[in-house]
Short mmCIF file of C-alpha atoms in Angstrom, two decimals:
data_model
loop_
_atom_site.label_atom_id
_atom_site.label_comp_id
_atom_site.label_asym_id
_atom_site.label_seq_id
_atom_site.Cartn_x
_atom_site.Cartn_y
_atom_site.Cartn_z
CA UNK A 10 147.68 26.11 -24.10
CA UNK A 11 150.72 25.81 -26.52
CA UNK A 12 153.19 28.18 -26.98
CA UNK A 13 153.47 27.58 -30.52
CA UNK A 14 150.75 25.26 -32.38
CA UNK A 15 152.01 21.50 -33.15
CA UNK A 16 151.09 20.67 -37.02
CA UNK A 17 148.91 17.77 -38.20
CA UNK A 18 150.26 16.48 -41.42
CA UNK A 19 147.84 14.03 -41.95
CA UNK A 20 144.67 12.19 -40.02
CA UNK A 21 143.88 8.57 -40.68
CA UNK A 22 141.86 5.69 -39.39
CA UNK A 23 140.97 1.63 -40.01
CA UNK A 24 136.65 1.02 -40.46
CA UNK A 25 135.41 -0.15 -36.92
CA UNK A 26 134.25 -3.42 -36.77
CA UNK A 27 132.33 -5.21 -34.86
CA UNK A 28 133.13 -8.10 -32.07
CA UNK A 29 133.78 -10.91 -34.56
CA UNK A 30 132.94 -9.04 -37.34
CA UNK A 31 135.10 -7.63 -40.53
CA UNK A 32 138.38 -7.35 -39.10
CA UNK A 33 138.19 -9.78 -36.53
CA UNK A 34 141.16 -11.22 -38.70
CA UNK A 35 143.25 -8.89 -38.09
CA UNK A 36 144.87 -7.98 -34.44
CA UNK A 37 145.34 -4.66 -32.90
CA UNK A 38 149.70 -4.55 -34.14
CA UNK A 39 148.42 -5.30 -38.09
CA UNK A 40 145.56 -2.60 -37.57
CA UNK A 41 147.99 -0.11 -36.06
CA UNK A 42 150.58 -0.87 -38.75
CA UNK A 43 148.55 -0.06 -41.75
CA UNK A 44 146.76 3.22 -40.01
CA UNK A 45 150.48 4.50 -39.58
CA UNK A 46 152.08 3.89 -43.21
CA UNK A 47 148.84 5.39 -44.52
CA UNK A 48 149.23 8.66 -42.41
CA UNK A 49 153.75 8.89 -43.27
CA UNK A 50 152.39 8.16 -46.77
CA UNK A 51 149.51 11.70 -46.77
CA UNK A 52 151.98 13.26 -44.78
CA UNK A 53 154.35 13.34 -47.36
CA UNK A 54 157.69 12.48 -45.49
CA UNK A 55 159.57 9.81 -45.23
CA UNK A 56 159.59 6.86 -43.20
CA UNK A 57 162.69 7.68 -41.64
CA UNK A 58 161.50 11.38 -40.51
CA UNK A 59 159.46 9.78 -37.89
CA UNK A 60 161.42 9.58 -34.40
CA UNK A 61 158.88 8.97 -31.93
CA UNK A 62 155.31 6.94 -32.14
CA UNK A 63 153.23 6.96 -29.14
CA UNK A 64 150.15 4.50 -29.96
CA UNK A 65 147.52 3.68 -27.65
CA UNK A 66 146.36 0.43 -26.53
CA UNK A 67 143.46 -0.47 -23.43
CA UNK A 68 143.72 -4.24 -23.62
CA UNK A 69 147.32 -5.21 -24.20
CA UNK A 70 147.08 -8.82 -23.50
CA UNK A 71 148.48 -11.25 -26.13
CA UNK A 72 149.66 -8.00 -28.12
CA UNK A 73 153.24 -9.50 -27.68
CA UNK A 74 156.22 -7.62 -26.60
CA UNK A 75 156.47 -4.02 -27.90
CA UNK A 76 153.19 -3.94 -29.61
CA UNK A 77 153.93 -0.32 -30.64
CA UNK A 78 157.63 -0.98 -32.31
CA UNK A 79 156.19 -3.84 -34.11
CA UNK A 80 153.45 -1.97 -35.76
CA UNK A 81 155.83 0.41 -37.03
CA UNK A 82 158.49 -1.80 -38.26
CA UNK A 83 155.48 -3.29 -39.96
CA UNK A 84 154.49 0.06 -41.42
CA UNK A 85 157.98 0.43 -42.71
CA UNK A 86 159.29 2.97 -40.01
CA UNK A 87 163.08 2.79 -39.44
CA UNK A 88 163.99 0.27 -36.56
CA UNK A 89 165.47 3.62 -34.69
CA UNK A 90 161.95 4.88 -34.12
CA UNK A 91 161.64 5.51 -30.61
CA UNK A 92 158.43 3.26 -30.25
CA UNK A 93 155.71 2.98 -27.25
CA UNK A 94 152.26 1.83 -26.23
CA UNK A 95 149.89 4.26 -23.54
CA UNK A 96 147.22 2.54 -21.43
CA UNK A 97 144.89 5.52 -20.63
CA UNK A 98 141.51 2.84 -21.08
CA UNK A 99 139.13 4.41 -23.55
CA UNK A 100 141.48 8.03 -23.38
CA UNK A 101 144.09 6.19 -24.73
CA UNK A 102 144.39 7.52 -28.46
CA UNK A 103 144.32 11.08 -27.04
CA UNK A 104 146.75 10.47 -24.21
CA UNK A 105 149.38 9.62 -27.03
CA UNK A 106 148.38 12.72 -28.64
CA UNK A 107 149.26 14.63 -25.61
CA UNK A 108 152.74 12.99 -25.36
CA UNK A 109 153.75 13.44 -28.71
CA UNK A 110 152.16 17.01 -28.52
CA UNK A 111 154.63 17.65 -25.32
CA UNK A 112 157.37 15.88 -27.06
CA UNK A 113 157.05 18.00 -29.92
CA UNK A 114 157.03 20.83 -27.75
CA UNK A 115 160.06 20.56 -25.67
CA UNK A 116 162.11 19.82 -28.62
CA UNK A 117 162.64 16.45 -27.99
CA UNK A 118 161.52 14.91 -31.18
CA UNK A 119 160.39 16.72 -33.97
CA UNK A 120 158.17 14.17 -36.07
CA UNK A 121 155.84 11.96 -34.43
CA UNK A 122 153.13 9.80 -34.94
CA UNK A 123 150.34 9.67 -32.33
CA UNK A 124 147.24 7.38 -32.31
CA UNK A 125 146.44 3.85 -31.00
CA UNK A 126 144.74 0.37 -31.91
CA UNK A 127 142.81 -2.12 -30.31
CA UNK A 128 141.28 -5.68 -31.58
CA UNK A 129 138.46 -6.72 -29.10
CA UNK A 130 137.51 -9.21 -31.51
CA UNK A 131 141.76 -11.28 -30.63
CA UNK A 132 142.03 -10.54 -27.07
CA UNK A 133 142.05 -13.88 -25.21
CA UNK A 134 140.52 -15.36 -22.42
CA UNK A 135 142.81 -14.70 -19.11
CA UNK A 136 143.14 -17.97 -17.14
CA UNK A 137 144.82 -16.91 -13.31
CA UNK A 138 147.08 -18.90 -11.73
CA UNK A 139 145.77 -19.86 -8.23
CA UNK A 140 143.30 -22.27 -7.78
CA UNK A 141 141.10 -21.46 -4.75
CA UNK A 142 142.82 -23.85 -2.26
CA UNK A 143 146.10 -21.81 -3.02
CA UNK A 144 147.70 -24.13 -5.22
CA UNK A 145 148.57 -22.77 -8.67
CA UNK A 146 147.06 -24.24 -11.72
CA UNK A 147 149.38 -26.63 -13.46
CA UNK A 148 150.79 -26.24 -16.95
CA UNK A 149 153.72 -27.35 -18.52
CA UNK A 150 155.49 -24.49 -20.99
CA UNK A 151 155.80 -25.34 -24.70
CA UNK A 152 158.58 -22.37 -25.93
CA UNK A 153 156.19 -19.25 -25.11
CA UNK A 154 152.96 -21.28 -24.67
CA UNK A 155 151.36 -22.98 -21.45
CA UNK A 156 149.89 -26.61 -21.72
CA UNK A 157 147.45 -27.02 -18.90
CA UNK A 158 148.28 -30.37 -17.51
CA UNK A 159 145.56 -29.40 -14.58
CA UNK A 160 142.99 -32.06 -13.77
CA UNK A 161 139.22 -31.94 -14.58
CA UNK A 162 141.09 -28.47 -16.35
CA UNK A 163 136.97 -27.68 -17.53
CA UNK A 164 135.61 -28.91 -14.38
CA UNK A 165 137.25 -26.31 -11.91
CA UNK A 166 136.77 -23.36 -14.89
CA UNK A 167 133.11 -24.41 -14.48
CA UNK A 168 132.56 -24.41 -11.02
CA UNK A 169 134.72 -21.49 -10.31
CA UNK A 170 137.64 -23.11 -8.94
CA UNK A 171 139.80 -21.70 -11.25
CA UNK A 172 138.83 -18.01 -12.69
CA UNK A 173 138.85 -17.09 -16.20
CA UNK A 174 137.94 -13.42 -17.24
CA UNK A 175 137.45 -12.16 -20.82
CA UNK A 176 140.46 -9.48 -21.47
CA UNK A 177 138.44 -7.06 -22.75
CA UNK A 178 135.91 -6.68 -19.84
CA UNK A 179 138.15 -7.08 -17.14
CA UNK A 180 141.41 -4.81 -18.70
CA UNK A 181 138.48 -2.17 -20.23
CA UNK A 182 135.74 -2.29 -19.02
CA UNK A 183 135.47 -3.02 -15.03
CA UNK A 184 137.37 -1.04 -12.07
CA UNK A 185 138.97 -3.18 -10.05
CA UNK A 186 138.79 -0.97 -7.02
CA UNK A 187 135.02 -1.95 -6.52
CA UNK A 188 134.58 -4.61 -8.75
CA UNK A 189 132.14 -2.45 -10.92
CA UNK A 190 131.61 -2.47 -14.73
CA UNK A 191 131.56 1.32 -16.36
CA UNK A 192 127.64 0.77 -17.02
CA UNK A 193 126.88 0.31 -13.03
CA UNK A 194 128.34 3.77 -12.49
CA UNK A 195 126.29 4.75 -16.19
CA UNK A 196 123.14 3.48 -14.58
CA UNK A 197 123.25 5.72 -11.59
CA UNK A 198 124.63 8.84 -13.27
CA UNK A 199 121.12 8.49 -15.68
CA UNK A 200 119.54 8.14 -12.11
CA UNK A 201 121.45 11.10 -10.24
CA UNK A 202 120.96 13.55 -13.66
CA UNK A 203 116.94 12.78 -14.33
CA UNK A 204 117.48 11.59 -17.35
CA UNK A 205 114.06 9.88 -18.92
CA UNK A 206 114.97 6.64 -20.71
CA UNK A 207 113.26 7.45 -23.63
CA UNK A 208 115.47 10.56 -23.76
CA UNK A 209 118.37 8.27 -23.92
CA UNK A 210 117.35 5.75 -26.33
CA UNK A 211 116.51 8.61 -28.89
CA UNK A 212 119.71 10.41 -28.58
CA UNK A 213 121.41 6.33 -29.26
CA UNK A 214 118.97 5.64 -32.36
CA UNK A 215 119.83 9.43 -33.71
CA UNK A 216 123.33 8.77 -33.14
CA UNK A 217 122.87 5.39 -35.68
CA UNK A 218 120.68 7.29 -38.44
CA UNK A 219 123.58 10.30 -38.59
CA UNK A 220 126.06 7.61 -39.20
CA UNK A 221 123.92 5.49 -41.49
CA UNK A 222 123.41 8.95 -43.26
CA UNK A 223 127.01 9.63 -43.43
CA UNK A 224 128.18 6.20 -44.38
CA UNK A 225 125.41 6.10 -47.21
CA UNK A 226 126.92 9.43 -48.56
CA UNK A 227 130.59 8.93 -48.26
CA UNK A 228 131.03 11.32 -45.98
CA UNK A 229 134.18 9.03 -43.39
CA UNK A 230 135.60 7.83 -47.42
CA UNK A 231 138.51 10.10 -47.04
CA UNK A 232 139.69 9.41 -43.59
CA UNK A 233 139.39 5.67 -43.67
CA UNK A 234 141.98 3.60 -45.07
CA UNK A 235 140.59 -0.15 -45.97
CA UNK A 236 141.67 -2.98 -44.02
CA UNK A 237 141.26 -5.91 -45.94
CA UNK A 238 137.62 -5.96 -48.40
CA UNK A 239 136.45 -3.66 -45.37
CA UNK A 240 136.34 0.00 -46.44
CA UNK A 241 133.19 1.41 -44.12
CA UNK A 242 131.99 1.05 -40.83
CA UNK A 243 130.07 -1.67 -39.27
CA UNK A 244 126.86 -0.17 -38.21
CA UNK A 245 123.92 -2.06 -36.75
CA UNK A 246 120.87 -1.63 -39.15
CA UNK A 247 117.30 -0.91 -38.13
CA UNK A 248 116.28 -4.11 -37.62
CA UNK A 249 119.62 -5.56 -35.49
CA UNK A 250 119.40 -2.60 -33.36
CA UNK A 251 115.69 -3.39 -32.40
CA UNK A 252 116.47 -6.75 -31.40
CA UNK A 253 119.24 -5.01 -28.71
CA UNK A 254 116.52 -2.76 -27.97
CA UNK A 255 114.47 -5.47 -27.29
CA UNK A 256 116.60 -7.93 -25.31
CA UNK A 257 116.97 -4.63 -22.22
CA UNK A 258 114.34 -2.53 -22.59
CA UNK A 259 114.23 -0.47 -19.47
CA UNK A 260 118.00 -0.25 -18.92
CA UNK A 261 119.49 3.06 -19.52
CA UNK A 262 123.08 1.84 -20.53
CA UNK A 263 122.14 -1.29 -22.31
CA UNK A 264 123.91 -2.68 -25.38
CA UNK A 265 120.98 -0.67 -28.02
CA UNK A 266 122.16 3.00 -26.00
CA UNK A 267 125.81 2.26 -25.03
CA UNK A 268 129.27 1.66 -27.58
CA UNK A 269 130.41 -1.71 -27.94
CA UNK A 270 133.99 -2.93 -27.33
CA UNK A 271 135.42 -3.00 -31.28
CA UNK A 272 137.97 -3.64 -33.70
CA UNK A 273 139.52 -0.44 -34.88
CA UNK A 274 142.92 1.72 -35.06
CA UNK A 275 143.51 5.52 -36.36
CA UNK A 276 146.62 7.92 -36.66
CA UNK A 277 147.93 11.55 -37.24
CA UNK A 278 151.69 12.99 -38.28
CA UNK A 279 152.68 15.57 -35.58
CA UNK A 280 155.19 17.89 -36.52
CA UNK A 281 156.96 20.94 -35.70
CA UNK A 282 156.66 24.23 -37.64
CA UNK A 283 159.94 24.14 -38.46
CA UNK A 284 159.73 20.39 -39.83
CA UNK A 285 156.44 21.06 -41.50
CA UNK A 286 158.98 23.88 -43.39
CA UNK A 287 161.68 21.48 -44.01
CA UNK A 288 159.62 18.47 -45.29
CA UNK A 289 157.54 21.00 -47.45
CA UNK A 290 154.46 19.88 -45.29
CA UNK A 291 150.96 21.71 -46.13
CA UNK A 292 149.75 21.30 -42.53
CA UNK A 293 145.89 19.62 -42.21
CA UNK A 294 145.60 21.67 -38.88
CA UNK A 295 147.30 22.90 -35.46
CA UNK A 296 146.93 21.56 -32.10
CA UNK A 297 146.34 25.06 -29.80
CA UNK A 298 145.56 23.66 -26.70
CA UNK A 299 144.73 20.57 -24.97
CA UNK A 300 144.15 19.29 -21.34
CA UNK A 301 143.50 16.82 -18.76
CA UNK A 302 142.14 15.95 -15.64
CA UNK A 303 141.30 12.94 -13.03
CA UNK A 304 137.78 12.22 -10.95
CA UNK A 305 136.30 9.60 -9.19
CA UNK A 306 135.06 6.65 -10.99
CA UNK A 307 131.65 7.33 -10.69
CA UNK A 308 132.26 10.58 -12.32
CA UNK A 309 134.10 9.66 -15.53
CA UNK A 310 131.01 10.59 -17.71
CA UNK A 311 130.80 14.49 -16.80
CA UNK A 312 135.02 14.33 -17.00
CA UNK A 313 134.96 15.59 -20.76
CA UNK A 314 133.46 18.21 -20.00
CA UNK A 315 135.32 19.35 -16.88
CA UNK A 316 138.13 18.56 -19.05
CA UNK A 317 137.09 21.08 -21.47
CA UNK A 318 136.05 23.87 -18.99
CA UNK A 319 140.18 23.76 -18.49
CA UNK A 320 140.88 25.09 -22.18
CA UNK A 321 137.21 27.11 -22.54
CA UNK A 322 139.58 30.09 -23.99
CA UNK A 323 140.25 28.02 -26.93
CA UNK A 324 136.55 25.99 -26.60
CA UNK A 325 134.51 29.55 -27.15
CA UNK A 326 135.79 29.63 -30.78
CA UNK A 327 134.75 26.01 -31.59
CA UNK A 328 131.76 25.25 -33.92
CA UNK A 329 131.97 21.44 -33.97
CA UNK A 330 132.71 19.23 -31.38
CA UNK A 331 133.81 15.38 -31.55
CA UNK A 332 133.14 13.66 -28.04
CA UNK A 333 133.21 10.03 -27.35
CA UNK A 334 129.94 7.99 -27.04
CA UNK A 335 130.63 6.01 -24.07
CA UNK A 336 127.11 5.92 -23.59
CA UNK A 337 123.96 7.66 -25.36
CA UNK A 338 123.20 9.47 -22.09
CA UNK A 339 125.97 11.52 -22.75
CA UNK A 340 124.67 12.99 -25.63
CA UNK A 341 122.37 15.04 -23.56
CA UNK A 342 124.95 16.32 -21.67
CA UNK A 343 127.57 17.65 -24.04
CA UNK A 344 124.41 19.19 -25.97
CA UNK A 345 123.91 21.10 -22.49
CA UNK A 346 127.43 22.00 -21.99
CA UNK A 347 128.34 22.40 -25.88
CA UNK A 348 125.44 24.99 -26.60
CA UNK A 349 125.84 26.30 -29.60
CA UNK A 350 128.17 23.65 -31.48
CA UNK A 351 127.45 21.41 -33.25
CA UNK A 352 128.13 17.79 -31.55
CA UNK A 353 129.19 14.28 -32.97
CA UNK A 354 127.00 15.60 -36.41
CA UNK A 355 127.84 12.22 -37.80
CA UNK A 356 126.97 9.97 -35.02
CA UNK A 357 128.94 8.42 -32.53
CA UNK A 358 130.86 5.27 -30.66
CA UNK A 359 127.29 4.19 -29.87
CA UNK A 360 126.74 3.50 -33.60
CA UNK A 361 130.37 2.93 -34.82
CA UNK A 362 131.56 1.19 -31.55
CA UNK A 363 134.45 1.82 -29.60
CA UNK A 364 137.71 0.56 -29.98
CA UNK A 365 139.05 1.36 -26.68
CA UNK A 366 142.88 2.17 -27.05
CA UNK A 367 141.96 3.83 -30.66
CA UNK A 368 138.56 5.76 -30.22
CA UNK A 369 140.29 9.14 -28.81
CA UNK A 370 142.54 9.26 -31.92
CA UNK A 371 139.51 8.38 -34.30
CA UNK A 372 137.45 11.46 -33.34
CA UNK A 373 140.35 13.82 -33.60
CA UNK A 374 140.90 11.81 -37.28
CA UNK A 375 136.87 12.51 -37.87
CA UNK A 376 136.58 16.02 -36.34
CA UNK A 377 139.50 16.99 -38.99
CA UNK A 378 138.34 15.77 -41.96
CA UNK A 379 134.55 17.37 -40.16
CA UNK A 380 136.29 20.59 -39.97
CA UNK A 381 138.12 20.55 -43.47
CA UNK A 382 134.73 19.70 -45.32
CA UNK A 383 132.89 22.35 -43.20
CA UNK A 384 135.30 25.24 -43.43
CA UNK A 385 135.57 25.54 -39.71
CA UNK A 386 138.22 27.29 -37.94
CA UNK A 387 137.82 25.30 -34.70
CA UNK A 388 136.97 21.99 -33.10
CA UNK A 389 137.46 20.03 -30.03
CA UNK A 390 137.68 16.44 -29.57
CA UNK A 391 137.41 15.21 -25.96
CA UNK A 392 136.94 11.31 -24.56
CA UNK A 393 136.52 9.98 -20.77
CA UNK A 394 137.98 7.30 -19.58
CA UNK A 395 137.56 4.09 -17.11
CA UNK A 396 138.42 4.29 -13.99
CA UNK A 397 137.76 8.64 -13.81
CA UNK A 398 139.14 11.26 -16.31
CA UNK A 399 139.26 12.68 -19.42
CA UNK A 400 141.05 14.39 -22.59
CA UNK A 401 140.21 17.54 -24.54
CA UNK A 402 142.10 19.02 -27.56
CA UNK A 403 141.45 21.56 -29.35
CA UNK A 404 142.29 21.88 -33.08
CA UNK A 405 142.43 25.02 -35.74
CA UNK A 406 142.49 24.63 -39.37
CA UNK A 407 144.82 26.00 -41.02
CA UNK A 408 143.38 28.41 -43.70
#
């Protein structure tokens, strides 16, 4: 709970697209760049005001070397900008809230910009070294890129000689620990809480008609900035989303009731009251409290809402809530624990899909804009996370 309230100038984010879809021509340091000059640009500073950018990023493989500085030199920041990337998996976008919120608070920087970016659609293939008889795979380096010179190179991928894993599944999406994917532990969770699969899949295919709804009436048109021709979300229709209904039928965290690793990045200008004063800022809202919290694996689904419980002073007053889709099941829990608020009104990750490093900043940028076209005085955002834990924040708009 903050002493003083951190100011949001200004709340921005790319479309999501899809795995190979709309922006799968554009990687996650190009996405991040143009969410960022869009939110200076609303904030109404300039460039150079910015001394800190905290962005977050799951799957930083083939990113290059200082992902973060690059996609603010790129967004025309000054090369001073103190400039860094957060790996918190799926929490990611709200951890670097929380950092620039602390930063912020201790009076170490004074304007920041917090969010985070992620291309599933450009992370690569990860080849390992070691071949199973101990000797490491051989490649000759070209500058900064490896020519396999390795024998029967396809041969040994084949036959499991040599591993290859995709980036995005093994860096998001599976704990190492156990060797478990996030939709095991999903699967047992439905099992351990009672919920009925048909319970599930209509809380997935009523998150996909709220954000068909929304999309059809402009509703995310002010806090998306286009990438590219692509200007709205990439949402399955009716008649894609039975075919992924179809393919798993009976499984509870199947690709129809679950979000899908995407293409996406989003942004917001933090800012002290006393900046906010000197740049002649009209804030968009406050940050009054936020929190966070670690569990085992197996028990990263309930986290948000543990996470919440931690700030329920500041959660009572809250009419709206923003939490992650990680999967549809979870839709019946935060309308249990969130009684009385309304929750994700505009559908979800399961419909959108979930760019991991980005999707905590993109429901604080939707809850915002939510909030502003509502009237309401509070909201909270919250997201779990791979691997056990979660984020909260709550947010007041300033009247």
């Amino acid at each position: 709970i903050l002493e003083e309230p951190i100011v949001i100038a200004s709340a921005v984010r790319t479309p999501i697209g899809r795995l190979g879809g709309t922006l799968r021509g554009f990687g996650a340091v190009e996405l991040g760049s143009v969410v960022i000059k869009e939110a200076v640009k609303r904030a109404g500073i300039p460039p150079g005001a910015v001394k800190e950018a905290v962005l977050g990023n799951a799957v930083a493989a083939g990113t290059g070397q200082g992902a973060a500085k690059r996609a603010c030199l790129l967004a025309g920041l000054d090369a001073r900008v103190a400039a860094r990337t957060v790996n918190s998996v799926c929490g990611s976008g709200l951890a670097s809230v929380a950092e620039c919120t602390n930063s912020i608070a201790l009076g170490i920087s004074d304007v920041c910009v917090a969010g985070g970016m992620e291309s599933a659609s450009n992370s690569p293939y990860i080849v390992f070294p070691w071949r199973r008889d101990g000797d490491r795979v051989a490649c000759k380096l070209a500058g900064s890129r490896p020519v396999f010179t390795e024998p029967d190179l396809e041969h040994r991928i084949r036959t499991g000689e040599i591993q290859v894993r995709d980036a995005t599944r093994y860096d998001g999406l599976c704990w190492p620990m156990e060797a478990r994917f996030m939709g095991e532990y999903a699967r047992e969770f439905a099992a351990r809480m009672g919920y009925a699969l048909d319970d599930i899949n209509a809380a997935a295919e009523e998150s996909y008609c709220r954000a068909e709804k929304a999309t059809q009436l402009g509703l995310f048109s002010r806090e998306i900035v286009p990438v590219g021709g692509a200007c709205s979300d990439e949402i399955p229709n009716k008649e894609a989303r039975e075919k992924l209904l179809a393919r798993y039928p009976c499984d509870p965290a199947s690709s129809y009731n679950s979000s899908r690793p995407s293409d996406g990045a989003a942004a917001v200008v933090l800012m002290s009251q006393g900046a906010a004063r000197r740049f002649g800022v009209s804030p968009l809202a406050h940050i009054r409290a936020y929190s966070f919290l670690g569990c085992a694996p197996a028990d990263f689904l309930v986290a948000p809402v543990e996470a919440a419980r931690e700030i329920q002073e500041f959660v009572d007053r809250c009419s709206v809530v923003e939490a992650n889709e990680a999967f549809a099941m979870q839709l019946l829990l935060f309308r249990e624990a969130f009684s009385g608020m309304d929750v994700n009104p505009h559908g979800g990750a399961v419909a959108f899909g979930h760019p991991l490093g980005a999707s905590g900043t993109r429901i604080l940028v939707t809850l915002l804009h939510e909030m502003e076209r509502r009237q309401d005085d509070y909201g909270l955002a919250t997201v779990c996370f791979g691997g056990g834990g979660a984020y909260a924040v709550v947010v007041s708009r300033c009247t």
